[in-house]
Amino acid sequence: MRHIVLLSLLLFMSATLCGCREESVERDPLAQRTVIVYMSAENNLSSFSRDDLRELTDGSKELNGRQRLVAFVDDASVSTPAIIELKGGKRDTLKLFEHDFYASAPDKFREIIQFIENECPARSYGLVLWGHAKGWIIENDSIESATSRPRKAFGVDNGSNLEVGFSFGNRWMNITQMARALDGLPRFRFIFADCCCMMCVETAYELRHVTDYLLGSPAEIPGNGAPYHKIAPLFFSESDDFYKAIIDTYYDDYMGRVDYPGCSVPLSVVDMSHIEELAQATRTVLRAPSEYDTEKIAYYFQYKNDVPVMYDMCSLMERNLAENDYHAWKRVLDMAVPYRRFSEKWMTDTTNFDIYKGFGVSIFNQDNYGGLSMFVEKPEYNFSRHDFNRDICKTSWYWAVGWNRFQ
């Protein structure tokens, strides 16, 4: 009888343990997605960061327990940076740093991304780049060596908790440095660049190994940036074309404002699974820089003396390619840039500008808006201190499309 009782007890315990194991297998410790907002605001965007942090907090009310929204915040009004999780409309500090540091330092950037991924593991990740930027344009290839007035890349940090934007001594992180800093980390589902001029083909190509999609604007964007209370929940969509809702919400929010009627932010997305095809298609039709007609071509960024630098890639190709070559090339562009919203006038921090920057004739429209900019070397870019013709050689795109064969 004791043997029967013992056998029954063993069978009961075995069933119970099996049930526990099955239950633990079903319980997934990983989040569905962790979205990291990297807020580089130790500059003149500091006040905007506080507004956007409030919007992110408000947007977090719609998230479930398997959707994690985490912000690294380097604010000029606060002595040290912090990492904050936003959930249920509240903020939970995950880490408060003891000392200030350059948030634009590539090693710190990687360290912070790794810390968040370790603290908030997930099946997929998204990254929001928040701050100043000017696409591919680079400074010296090390922030420590940047001693003169810096040009634009991403995430300027003034290093002294002052609300200044472009004074001497500021430090930026170049896109080439960013790509190296993210190398080997889990690939992002998307990088959403809520900063100026990041939708350059040169920038997209540099980040091809670290993300599936790059979203942003080829143009200057307003200081207010994205409407995060509306967009934050959209970061967690599992839809194949999730980027459409993000872009539409951003675009429509500005288009609906009464202060600047008819103005919004031109936006686009790059599907990195087709970026190599775009490089090859561009290489096939590429001409020597001197052969490109850029007169009255839409552009998104100009240097001193009103010298255009970042031309709309699609407009440039339409003007300079034979019709058959252009249509063959554009089919590839449309795969690489599957969605884009056109804005004839865009909003900036100060006022609205025609997207063709005061050209007397409108040569820019929905059909030839590509959503990406591209650089073409010109003699006038050979400035004494800011040599874009030299700097472009540091990008992977330059070599992928074979600009070097025209040297």
mmCIF file of C-alpha atoms in Angstrom:
data_model
loop_
_atom_site.group_PDB
_atom_site.id
_atom_site.type_symbol
_atom_site.label_atom_id
_atom_site.label_comp_id
_atom_site.label_asym_id
_atom_site.label_seq_id
_atom_site.Cartn_x
_atom_site.Cartn_y
_atom_site.Cartn_z
ATOM 1 C CA MET A 1 0.000 0.000 0.000
ATOM 2 C CA ARG A 2 2.844 2.346 0.875
ATOM 3 C CA HIS A 3 4.374 1.581 -2.557
ATOM 4 C CA ILE A 4 1.106 2.462 -4.248
ATOM 5 C CA VAL A 5 0.819 5.707 -2.300
ATOM 6 C CA LEU A 6 4.454 6.562 -3.059
ATOM 7 C CA LEU A 7 3.969 5.783 -6.748
ATOM 8 C CA SER A 8 0.858 7.971 -6.846
ATOM 9 C CA LEU A 9 2.737 10.795 -5.154
ATOM 10 C CA LEU A 10 5.609 10.548 -7.615
ATOM 11 C CA LEU A 11 3.234 10.573 -10.555
ATOM 12 C CA PHE A 12 1.466 13.625 -9.125
ATOM 13 C CA MET A 13 4.759 15.475 -8.583
ATOM 14 C CA SER A 14 5.944 14.598 -12.069
ATOM 15 C CA ALA A 15 2.766 15.933 -13.621
ATOM 16 C CA THR A 16 3.016 19.078 -11.538
ATOM 17 C CA LEU A 17 6.640 19.680 -12.509
ATOM 18 C CA CYS A 18 5.887 19.078 -16.174
ATOM 19 C CA GLY A 19 3.061 21.563 -15.933
ATOM 20 C CA CYS A 20 5.446 24.131 -14.434
ATOM 21 C CA ARG A 21 7.971 23.585 -17.196
ATOM 22 C CA GLU A 22 5.330 23.988 -19.861
ATOM 23 C CA GLU A 23 4.105 27.170 -18.213
ATOM 24 C CA SER A 24 7.646 28.622 -18.074
ATOM 25 C CA VAL A 25 8.158 27.861 -21.752
ATOM 26 C CA GLU A 26 4.984 29.760 -22.615
ATOM 27 C CA ARG A 27 5.998 32.770 -20.535
ATOM 28 C CA ASP A 28 8.139 34.910 -22.848
ATOM 29 C CA PRO A 29 10.651 37.032 -20.894
ATOM 30 C CA LEU A 30 11.417 39.118 -23.970
ATOM 31 C CA ALA A 31 9.480 42.196 -24.939
ATOM 32 C CA GLN A 32 7.917 42.288 -28.377
ATOM 33 C CA ARG A 33 9.992 45.365 -29.152
ATOM 34 C CA THR A 34 12.138 47.859 -27.309
ATOM 35 C CA VAL A 35 12.328 51.306 -28.895
ATOM 36 C CA ILE A 36 15.272 53.479 -27.866
ATOM 37 C CA VAL A 37 14.968 57.263 -28.174
ATOM 38 C CA TYR A 38 18.443 58.817 -28.179
ATOM 39 C CA MET A 39 17.834 62.451 -27.220
ATOM 40 C CA SER A 40 21.004 64.462 -27.793
ATOM 41 C CA ALA A 41 19.759 67.758 -26.357
ATOM 42 C CA GLU A 42 22.752 69.365 -24.691
ATOM 43 C CA ASN A 43 22.380 72.222 -27.153
ATOM 44 C CA ASN A 44 19.784 74.772 -28.239
ATOM 45 C CA LEU A 45 17.141 72.060 -28.709
ATOM 46 C CA SER A 46 17.028 71.468 -24.965
ATOM 47 C CA SER A 47 13.598 73.015 -24.388
ATOM 48 C CA PHE A 48 12.148 70.967 -27.250
ATOM 49 C CA SER A 49 13.450 67.787 -25.630
ATOM 50 C CA ARG A 50 11.353 68.462 -22.539
ATOM 51 C CA ASP A 51 8.239 68.941 -24.661
ATOM 52 C CA ASP A 52 8.925 65.768 -26.633
ATOM 53 C CA LEU A 53 9.623 63.815 -23.466
ATOM 54 C CA ARG A 54 6.180 64.819 -22.242
ATOM 55 C CA GLU A 55 4.707 63.674 -25.562
ATOM 56 C CA LEU A 56 6.528 60.342 -25.329
ATOM 57 C CA THR A 57 5.227 59.895 -21.792
ATOM 58 C CA ASP A 58 1.699 60.599 -22.987
ATOM 59 C CA GLY A 59 2.088 58.196 -25.922
ATOM 60 C CA SER A 60 3.294 55.440 -23.587
ATOM 61 C CA LYS A 61 -0.222 55.179 -22.144
ATOM 62 C CA GLU A 62 -1.211 53.132 -25.184
ATOM 63 C CA LEU A 63 1.593 50.574 -24.867
ATOM 64 C CA ASN A 64 1.179 47.096 -23.453
ATOM 65 C CA GLY A 65 3.519 45.207 -21.145
ATOM 66 C CA ARG A 66 5.549 43.747 -24.000
ATOM 67 C CA GLN A 67 6.213 47.098 -25.647
ATOM 68 C CA ARG A 68 9.055 49.027 -24.025
ATOM 69 C CA LEU A 69 9.847 52.652 -24.738
ATOM 70 C CA VAL A 70 13.152 53.884 -23.304
ATOM 71 C CA ALA A 71 14.768 57.304 -23.692
ATOM 72 C CA PHE A 72 18.343 58.353 -23.144
ATOM 73 C CA VAL A 73 18.133 62.056 -22.304
ATOM 74 C CA ASP A 74 21.073 64.466 -22.324
ATOM 75 C CA ASP A 75 19.411 67.794 -21.516
ATOM 76 C CA ALA A 76 21.322 71.066 -21.158
ATOM 77 C CA SER A 77 19.184 72.006 -18.146
ATOM 78 C CA VAL A 78 20.158 68.860 -16.205
ATOM 79 C CA SER A 79 23.666 68.295 -14.877
ATOM 80 C CA THR A 80 23.947 64.628 -15.878
ATOM 81 C CA PRO A 81 22.254 62.412 -18.495
ATOM 82 C CA ALA A 82 19.707 59.728 -17.609
ATOM 83 C CA ILE A 83 18.045 56.666 -19.090
ATOM 84 C CA ILE A 84 14.288 56.678 -18.528
ATOM 85 C CA GLU A 85 11.619 54.104 -19.309
ATOM 86 C CA LEU A 86 8.227 55.479 -20.272
ATOM 87 C CA LYS A 87 5.267 53.264 -19.489
ATOM 88 C CA GLY A 88 1.648 53.797 -18.643
ATOM 89 C CA GLY A 89 2.028 57.552 -18.782
ATOM 90 C CA LYS A 90 4.773 57.538 -16.144
ATOM 91 C CA ARG A 91 8.583 57.697 -16.073
ATOM 92 C CA ASP A 92 10.902 55.218 -14.420
ATOM 93 C CA THR A 93 14.600 56.103 -14.196
ATOM 94 C CA LEU A 94 16.692 53.081 -15.153
ATOM 95 C CA LYS A 95 20.041 54.820 -14.817
ATOM 96 C CA LEU A 96 21.238 58.223 -13.660
ATOM 97 C CA PHE A 97 24.816 58.909 -14.716
ATOM 98 C CA GLU A 98 27.199 60.343 -12.148
ATOM 99 C CA HIS A 99 29.081 62.589 -14.558
ATOM 100 C CA ASP A 100 28.350 64.461 -17.750
ATOM 101 C CA PHE A 101 29.927 63.236 -20.987
ATOM 102 C CA TYR A 102 29.698 63.817 -24.706
ATOM 103 C CA ALA A 103 26.575 61.989 -25.870
ATOM 104 C CA SER A 104 28.021 62.341 -29.371
ATOM 105 C CA ALA A 105 31.025 60.169 -28.506
ATOM 106 C CA PRO A 106 30.645 56.930 -30.499
ATOM 107 C CA ASP A 107 31.826 54.726 -27.622
ATOM 108 C CA LYS A 108 29.280 56.270 -25.230
ATOM 109 C CA PHE A 109 26.587 55.950 -27.887
ATOM 110 C CA ARG A 110 27.300 52.222 -28.206
ATOM 111 C CA GLU A 111 27.543 51.769 -24.432
ATOM 112 C CA ILE A 112 24.124 53.351 -23.897
ATOM 113 C CA ILE A 113 22.475 51.326 -26.659
ATOM 114 C CA GLN A 114 23.956 48.115 -25.225
ATOM 115 C CA PHE A 115 22.869 48.981 -21.680
ATOM 116 C CA ILE A 116 19.264 49.507 -22.776
ATOM 117 C CA GLU A 117 19.213 46.329 -24.834
ATOM 118 C CA ASN A 118 20.565 44.358 -21.862
ATOM 119 C CA GLU A 119 18.110 45.919 -19.412
ATOM 120 C CA CYS A 120 15.126 45.704 -21.766
ATOM 121 C CA PRO A 121 15.725 42.649 -23.995
ATOM 122 C CA ALA A 122 13.301 42.241 -26.862
ATOM 123 C CA ARG A 123 12.630 40.253 -29.998
ATOM 124 C CA SER A 124 13.215 43.400 -32.066
ATOM 125 C CA TYR A 125 14.510 46.897 -31.557
ATOM 126 C CA GLY A 126 13.871 50.353 -32.934
ATOM 127 C CA LEU A 127 16.028 53.462 -32.645
ATOM 128 C CA VAL A 128 14.958 57.107 -32.728
ATOM 129 C CA LEU A 129 17.721 59.645 -33.393
ATOM 130 C CA TRP A 130 16.667 62.932 -31.808
ATOM 131 C CA GLY A 131 18.757 66.085 -32.198
ATOM 132 C CA HIS A 132 20.629 68.201 -34.710
ATOM 133 C CA ALA A 133 21.946 66.666 -37.919
ATOM 134 C CA LYS A 134 23.042 67.369 -41.461
ATOM 135 C CA GLY A 135 23.171 63.938 -43.010
ATOM 136 C CA TRP A 136 26.450 62.612 -44.378
ATOM 137 C CA ILE A 137 28.419 65.842 -43.976
ATOM 138 C CA ILE A 138 31.324 65.032 -41.701
ATOM 139 C CA GLU A 139 33.846 66.629 -39.406
ATOM 140 C CA ASN A 140 37.238 65.147 -38.568
ATOM 141 C CA ASP A 141 36.830 61.401 -38.129
ATOM 142 C CA SER A 142 37.156 61.675 -34.352
ATOM 143 C CA ILE A 143 35.294 63.996 -32.021
ATOM 144 C CA GLU A 144 38.424 64.472 -29.928
ATOM 145 C CA SER A 145 40.198 66.113 -32.866
ATOM 146 C CA ALA A 146 37.393 68.529 -33.723
ATOM 147 C CA THR A 147 38.881 71.815 -32.555
ATOM 148 C CA SER A 148 37.404 74.253 -35.050
ATOM 149 C CA ARG A 149 33.825 75.190 -35.790
ATOM 150 C CA PRO A 150 32.209 71.820 -36.587
ATOM 151 C CA ARG A 151 30.066 70.972 -39.538
ATOM 152 C CA LYS A 152 26.991 68.835 -39.304
ATOM 153 C CA ALA A 153 26.638 65.122 -38.701
ATOM 154 C CA PHE A 154 24.444 63.971 -35.791
ATOM 155 C CA GLY A 155 23.837 64.832 -32.161
ATOM 156 C CA VAL A 156 25.869 67.916 -31.377
ATOM 157 C CA ASP A 157 26.841 68.084 -27.690
ATOM 158 C CA ASN A 158 28.241 71.374 -26.396
ATOM 159 C CA GLY A 159 29.753 69.608 -23.391
ATOM 160 C CA SER A 160 29.014 72.382 -20.913
ATOM 161 C CA ASN A 161 25.267 72.194 -20.276
ATOM 162 C CA LEU A 162 24.588 75.397 -22.138
ATOM 163 C CA GLU A 163 21.721 75.920 -24.540
ATOM 164 C CA VAL A 164 23.850 76.788 -27.546
ATOM 165 C CA GLY A 165 23.785 75.286 -30.968
ATOM 166 C CA PHE A 166 26.878 75.778 -33.086
ATOM 167 C CA SER A 167 29.590 77.439 -31.027
ATOM 168 C CA PHE A 168 33.250 76.476 -31.059
ATOM 169 C CA GLY A 169 34.075 73.341 -29.120
ATOM 170 C CA ASN A 170 30.883 71.449 -29.874
ATOM 171 C CA ARG A 171 31.214 67.780 -30.805
ATOM 172 C CA TRP A 172 29.293 65.760 -33.384
ATOM 173 C CA MET A 173 29.134 62.075 -34.235
ATOM 174 C CA ASN A 174 29.712 61.380 -37.901
ATOM 175 C CA ILE A 175 27.452 58.849 -39.630
ATOM 176 C CA THR A 176 30.483 56.713 -40.441
ATOM 177 C CA GLN A 177 31.245 56.618 -36.719
ATOM 178 C CA MET A 178 27.627 55.817 -35.895
ATOM 179 C CA ALA A 179 27.618 52.851 -38.266
ATOM 180 C CA ARG A 180 30.774 51.474 -36.660
ATOM 181 C CA ALA A 181 29.375 52.036 -33.161
ATOM 182 C CA LEU A 182 26.273 49.976 -33.993
ATOM 183 C CA ASP A 183 28.179 47.205 -35.753
ATOM 184 C CA GLY A 184 27.648 43.821 -34.090
ATOM 185 C CA LEU A 185 24.633 44.919 -32.030
ATOM 186 C CA PRO A 186 21.174 43.473 -32.762
ATOM 187 C CA ARG A 187 19.930 44.818 -36.064
ATOM 188 C CA PHE A 188 17.222 47.468 -35.701
ATOM 189 C CA ARG A 189 13.845 47.006 -37.293
ATOM 190 C CA PHE A 190 14.001 50.715 -38.029
ATOM 191 C CA ILE A 191 15.947 53.875 -37.362
ATOM 192 C CA PHE A 192 13.713 56.926 -37.259
ATOM 193 C CA ALA A 193 15.844 60.050 -37.752
ATOM 194 C CA ASP A 194 13.916 62.957 -36.274
ATOM 195 C CA CYS A 195 16.591 65.446 -37.265
ATOM 196 C CA CYS A 196 17.501 67.513 -40.296
ATOM 197 C CA CYS A 197 18.651 66.215 -43.691
ATOM 198 C CA MET A 198 19.206 62.577 -42.702
ATOM 199 C CA MET A 199 17.587 61.092 -45.796
ATOM 200 C CA CYS A 200 20.726 61.296 -47.924
ATOM 201 C CA VAL A 201 21.514 58.268 -50.025
ATOM 202 C CA GLU A 202 25.032 58.470 -48.568
ATOM 203 C CA THR A 203 23.663 58.218 -45.009
ATOM 204 C CA ALA A 204 21.251 55.424 -45.865
ATOM 205 C CA TYR A 205 23.993 53.369 -47.487
ATOM 206 C CA GLU A 206 26.284 53.871 -44.484
ATOM 207 C CA LEU A 207 23.637 52.416 -42.157
ATOM 208 C CA ARG A 208 22.655 49.493 -44.409
ATOM 209 C CA HIS A 209 24.138 46.838 -42.107
ATOM 210 C CA VAL A 210 22.479 48.012 -38.879
ATOM 211 C CA THR A 211 18.801 48.536 -39.720
ATOM 212 C CA ASP A 212 16.035 47.204 -41.942
ATOM 213 C CA TYR A 213 14.519 50.634 -42.581
ATOM 214 C CA LEU A 214 15.593 54.258 -42.295
ATOM 215 C CA LEU A 215 12.850 56.873 -41.878
ATOM 216 C CA GLY A 216 13.204 60.640 -41.863
ATOM 217 C CA SER A 217 13.347 63.800 -43.927
ATOM 218 C CA PRO A 218 15.812 64.875 -46.614
ATOM 219 C CA ALA A 219 15.126 68.471 -45.564
ATOM 220 C CA GLU A 220 15.390 70.705 -42.531
ATOM 221 C CA ILE A 221 12.708 69.925 -39.951
ATOM 222 C CA PRO A 222 11.100 72.203 -37.321
ATOM 223 C CA GLY A 223 12.433 72.247 -33.768
ATOM 224 C CA ASN A 224 9.214 70.687 -32.492
ATOM 225 C CA GLY A 225 10.005 67.534 -34.413
ATOM 226 C CA ALA A 226 7.603 64.607 -34.524
ATOM 227 C CA PRO A 227 4.259 64.514 -32.677
ATOM 228 C CA TYR A 228 5.413 61.752 -30.332
ATOM 229 C CA HIS A 229 2.148 61.401 -28.438
ATOM 230 C CA LYS A 230 0.668 60.191 -31.731
ATOM 231 C CA ILE A 231 3.661 58.379 -33.181
ATOM 232 C CA ALA A 232 5.073 56.511 -30.164
ATOM 233 C CA PRO A 233 2.471 53.697 -30.297
ATOM 234 C CA LEU A 234 3.120 53.306 -34.044
ATOM 235 C CA PHE A 235 6.751 52.372 -33.400
ATOM 236 C CA PHE A 236 5.555 48.974 -32.195
ATOM 237 C CA SER A 237 3.491 47.975 -35.214
ATOM 238 C CA GLU A 238 4.213 44.513 -36.652
ATOM 239 C CA SER A 239 2.791 45.456 -40.038
ATOM 240 C CA ASP A 240 5.065 44.988 -43.044
ATOM 241 C CA ASP A 241 4.441 48.610 -44.065
ATOM 242 C CA PHE A 242 4.471 50.049 -40.530
ATOM 243 C CA TYR A 243 6.444 53.038 -41.811
ATOM 244 C CA LYS A 244 3.423 54.403 -43.689
ATOM 245 C CA ALA A 245 1.488 55.161 -40.509
ATOM 246 C CA ILE A 246 4.523 56.864 -38.942
ATOM 247 C CA ILE A 247 5.185 59.018 -42.000
ATOM 248 C CA ASP A 248 1.509 59.850 -42.578
ATOM 249 C CA THR A 249 0.945 60.835 -38.950
ATOM 250 C CA TYR A 250 4.025 63.065 -38.908
ATOM 251 C CA TYR A 251 3.176 64.659 -42.255
ATOM 252 C CA ASP A 252 -0.529 65.187 -41.584
ATOM 253 C CA ASP A 253 0.091 66.671 -38.142
ATOM 254 C CA TYR A 254 2.006 69.589 -39.636
ATOM 255 C CA MET A 255 -0.152 69.911 -42.719
ATOM 256 C CA GLY A 256 -3.153 70.359 -40.429
ATOM 257 C CA ARG A 257 -1.683 73.277 -38.480
ATOM 258 C CA VAL A 258 -3.190 76.702 -39.083
ATOM 259 C CA ASP A 259 -0.044 78.748 -38.353
ATOM 260 C CA TYR A 260 1.677 77.655 -41.584
ATOM 261 C CA PRO A 261 -1.049 76.515 -43.980
ATOM 262 C CA GLY A 262 0.069 74.184 -46.739
ATOM 263 C CA CYS A 263 3.402 73.451 -45.083
ATOM 264 C CA SER A 264 4.630 70.136 -43.792
ATOM 265 C CA VAL A 265 7.799 68.047 -43.664
ATOM 266 C CA PRO A 266 8.917 66.056 -46.726
ATOM 267 C CA LEU A 267 9.410 62.497 -45.496
ATOM 268 C CA SER A 268 10.527 59.144 -46.850
ATOM 269 C CA VAL A 269 11.650 55.630 -45.937
ATOM 270 C CA VAL A 270 14.524 53.511 -47.280
ATOM 271 C CA ASP A 271 14.153 49.737 -47.443
ATOM 272 C CA MET A 272 17.696 48.524 -46.859
ATOM 273 C CA SER A 273 17.027 45.216 -48.580
ATOM 274 C CA HIS A 274 17.176 47.174 -51.873
ATOM 275 C CA ILE A 275 19.908 49.713 -51.111
ATOM 276 C CA GLU A 276 22.625 47.625 -52.789
ATOM 277 C CA GLU A 277 20.456 47.387 -55.908
ATOM 278 C CA LEU A 278 20.116 51.159 -55.885
ATOM 279 C CA ALA A 279 23.888 51.520 -55.606
ATOM 280 C CA GLN A 280 24.408 49.176 -58.554
ATOM 281 C CA ALA A 281 21.734 50.905 -60.657
ATOM 282 C CA THR A 282 23.293 54.282 -59.878
ATOM 283 C CA ARG A 283 26.764 53.005 -60.695
ATOM 284 C CA THR A 284 25.493 51.873 -64.106
ATOM 285 C CA VAL A 285 24.170 55.308 -65.091
ATOM 286 C CA LEU A 286 26.634 57.513 -63.216
ATOM 287 C CA ARG A 287 28.367 60.260 -65.131
ATOM 288 C CA ALA A 288 31.390 62.389 -64.389
ATOM 289 C CA PRO A 289 30.458 65.167 -61.941
ATOM 290 C CA SER A 290 31.214 67.863 -64.517
ATOM 291 C CA GLU A 291 28.501 66.451 -66.808
ATOM 292 C CA TYR A 292 25.648 67.020 -64.350
ATOM 293 C CA ASP A 293 23.294 69.907 -64.988
ATOM 294 C CA THR A 294 22.145 71.067 -61.540
ATOM 295 C CA GLU A 295 20.587 74.368 -62.535
ATOM 296 C CA LYS A 296 17.230 74.776 -60.761
ATOM 297 C CA ILE A 297 17.339 71.253 -59.374
ATOM 298 C CA ALA A 298 15.564 70.961 -56.042
ATOM 299 C CA TYR A 299 17.914 70.804 -53.089
ATOM 300 C CA TYR A 300 17.614 70.471 -49.329
ATOM 301 C CA PHE A 301 20.754 71.992 -47.887
ATOM 302 C CA GLN A 302 22.943 74.903 -48.878
ATOM 303 C CA TYR A 303 26.311 76.023 -47.609
ATOM 304 C CA LYS A 304 27.577 79.571 -47.228
ATOM 305 C CA ASN A 305 27.025 81.922 -50.152
ATOM 306 C CA ASP A 306 23.865 79.958 -50.964
ATOM 307 C CA VAL A 307 25.773 77.076 -52.537
ATOM 308 C CA PRO A 308 23.459 74.015 -52.865
ATOM 309 C CA VAL A 309 24.912 70.753 -51.562
ATOM 310 C CA MET A 310 22.203 68.091 -51.186
ATOM 311 C CA TYR A 311 20.246 67.700 -54.428
ATOM 312 C CA ASP A 312 17.080 65.663 -54.739
ATOM 313 C CA MET A 313 18.335 62.410 -56.233
ATOM 314 C CA CYS A 314 15.302 61.699 -58.388
ATOM 315 C CA SER A 315 15.132 65.223 -59.820
ATOM 316 C CA LEU A 316 18.837 65.070 -60.572
ATOM 317 C CA MET A 317 18.532 61.794 -62.470
ATOM 318 C CA GLU A 318 15.424 62.869 -64.363
ATOM 319 C CA ARG A 319 17.262 65.927 -65.631
ATOM 320 C CA ASN A 320 20.504 64.189 -66.567
ATOM 321 C CA LEU A 321 19.626 60.706 -67.848
ATOM 322 C CA ALA A 322 18.191 59.518 -71.118
ATOM 323 C CA GLU A 323 14.520 58.635 -70.732
ATOM 324 C CA ASN A 324 14.989 54.853 -70.911
ATOM 325 C CA ASP A 325 17.896 54.927 -68.474
ATOM 326 C CA TYR A 326 15.958 57.143 -66.098
ATOM 327 C CA HIS A 327 12.898 54.881 -66.000
ATOM 328 C CA ALA A 328 15.047 51.781 -65.479
ATOM 329 C CA TRP A 329 16.897 53.519 -62.644
ATOM 330 C CA LYS A 330 13.701 54.864 -61.098
ATOM 331 C CA ARG A 331 12.170 51.389 -60.876
ATOM 332 C CA VAL A 332 15.023 50.491 -58.527
ATOM 333 C CA LEU A 333 14.653 53.745 -56.591
ATOM 334 C CA ASP A 334 10.972 52.985 -56.042
ATOM 335 C CA MET A 335 11.897 49.636 -54.486
ATOM 336 C CA ALA A 336 14.547 51.213 -52.275
ATOM 337 C CA VAL A 337 12.246 54.104 -51.317
ATOM 338 C CA PRO A 338 8.837 52.416 -51.140
ATOM 339 C CA TYR A 339 7.026 55.332 -49.506
ATOM 340 C CA ARG A 340 7.473 59.099 -49.468
ATOM 341 C CA ARG A 341 5.354 62.165 -48.824
ATOM 342 C CA PHE A 342 5.907 65.287 -50.894
ATOM 343 C CA SER A 343 5.704 68.775 -49.427
ATOM 344 C CA GLU A 344 6.160 71.702 -51.803
ATOM 345 C CA LYS A 345 6.770 73.934 -48.809
ATOM 346 C CA TRP A 346 8.293 72.733 -45.603
ATOM 347 C CA MET A 347 8.416 74.008 -42.056
ATOM 348 C CA THR A 348 11.625 75.032 -40.293
ATOM 349 C CA ASP A 349 12.357 76.649 -36.962
ATOM 350 C CA THR A 350 11.775 80.134 -38.331
ATOM 351 C CA THR A 351 9.492 80.170 -41.348
ATOM 352 C CA ASN A 352 8.380 78.181 -44.362
ATOM 353 C CA PHE A 353 10.523 77.812 -47.457
ATOM 354 C CA ASP A 354 9.768 76.771 -50.996
ATOM 355 C CA ILE A 355 11.331 73.363 -51.339
ATOM 356 C CA TYR A 356 13.226 74.626 -54.376
ATOM 357 C CA LYS A 357 14.590 77.472 -52.250
ATOM 358 C CA GLY A 358 13.359 80.496 -54.162
ATOM 359 C CA PHE A 359 13.827 79.238 -57.707
ATOM 360 C CA GLY A 360 11.753 81.332 -60.066
ATOM 361 C CA VAL A 361 10.267 78.304 -61.826
ATOM 362 C CA SER A 362 8.738 75.322 -60.051
ATOM 363 C CA ILE A 363 10.513 72.274 -61.437
ATOM 364 C CA PHE A 364 9.780 70.072 -58.449
ATOM 365 C CA ASN A 365 6.619 68.047 -58.093
ATOM 366 C CA GLN A 366 5.137 64.826 -56.802
ATOM 367 C CA ASP A 367 6.445 62.815 -59.767
ATOM 368 C CA ASN A 368 10.121 63.698 -59.490
ATOM 369 C CA TYR A 369 10.347 63.912 -55.707
ATOM 370 C CA GLY A 370 12.641 61.067 -54.686
ATOM 371 C CA GLY A 371 12.759 61.500 -50.919
ATOM 372 C CA LEU A 372 16.561 61.138 -50.956
ATOM 373 C CA SER A 373 19.328 63.625 -51.604
ATOM 374 C CA MET A 374 22.625 62.948 -53.378
ATOM 375 C CA PHE A 375 25.911 64.810 -53.536
ATOM 376 C CA VAL A 376 27.643 65.686 -56.814
ATOM 377 C CA GLU A 377 31.179 67.032 -56.658
ATOM 378 C CA LYS A 378 31.709 70.607 -57.830
ATOM 379 C CA PRO A 379 34.754 72.897 -57.941
ATOM 380 C CA GLU A 380 33.029 75.447 -55.696
ATOM 381 C CA TYR A 381 32.836 72.894 -52.862
ATOM 382 C CA ASN A 382 36.594 73.020 -52.435
ATOM 383 C CA PHE A 383 36.498 75.511 -49.575
ATOM 384 C CA SER A 384 39.686 76.162 -47.677
ATOM 385 C CA ARG A 385 38.382 74.688 -44.409
ATOM 386 C CA HIS A 386 35.345 72.705 -45.535
ATOM 387 C CA ASP A 387 36.196 70.515 -48.475
ATOM 388 C CA PHE A 388 33.064 68.502 -49.318
ATOM 389 C CA ASN A 389 34.799 67.045 -52.380
ATOM 390 C CA ARG A 390 37.397 65.514 -50.086
ATOM 391 C CA ASP A 391 34.957 64.474 -47.374
ATOM 392 C CA ILE A 392 32.612 62.576 -49.684
ATOM 393 C CA CYS A 393 35.461 60.107 -50.307
ATOM 394 C CA LYS A 394 35.077 58.930 -46.696
ATOM 395 C CA THR A 395 31.593 57.563 -47.372
ATOM 396 C CA SER A 396 30.885 53.997 -48.476
ATOM 397 C CA TRP A 397 28.463 55.251 -51.135
ATOM 398 C CA TYR A 398 31.269 57.098 -52.936
ATOM 399 C CA TRP A 399 33.107 53.822 -53.567
ATOM 400 C CA ALA A 400 30.013 51.673 -54.106
ATOM 401 C CA VAL A 401 28.807 53.743 -57.068
ATOM 402 C CA GLY A 402 32.282 54.380 -58.411
ATOM 403 C CA TRP A 403 32.647 58.133 -58.156
ATOM 404 C CA ASN A 404 36.386 57.472 -57.833
ATOM 405 C CA ARG A 405 36.667 56.332 -61.467
ATOM 406 C CA PHE A 406 36.157 59.935 -62.560
ATOM 407 C CA GLN A 407 39.119 61.273 -60.586
#
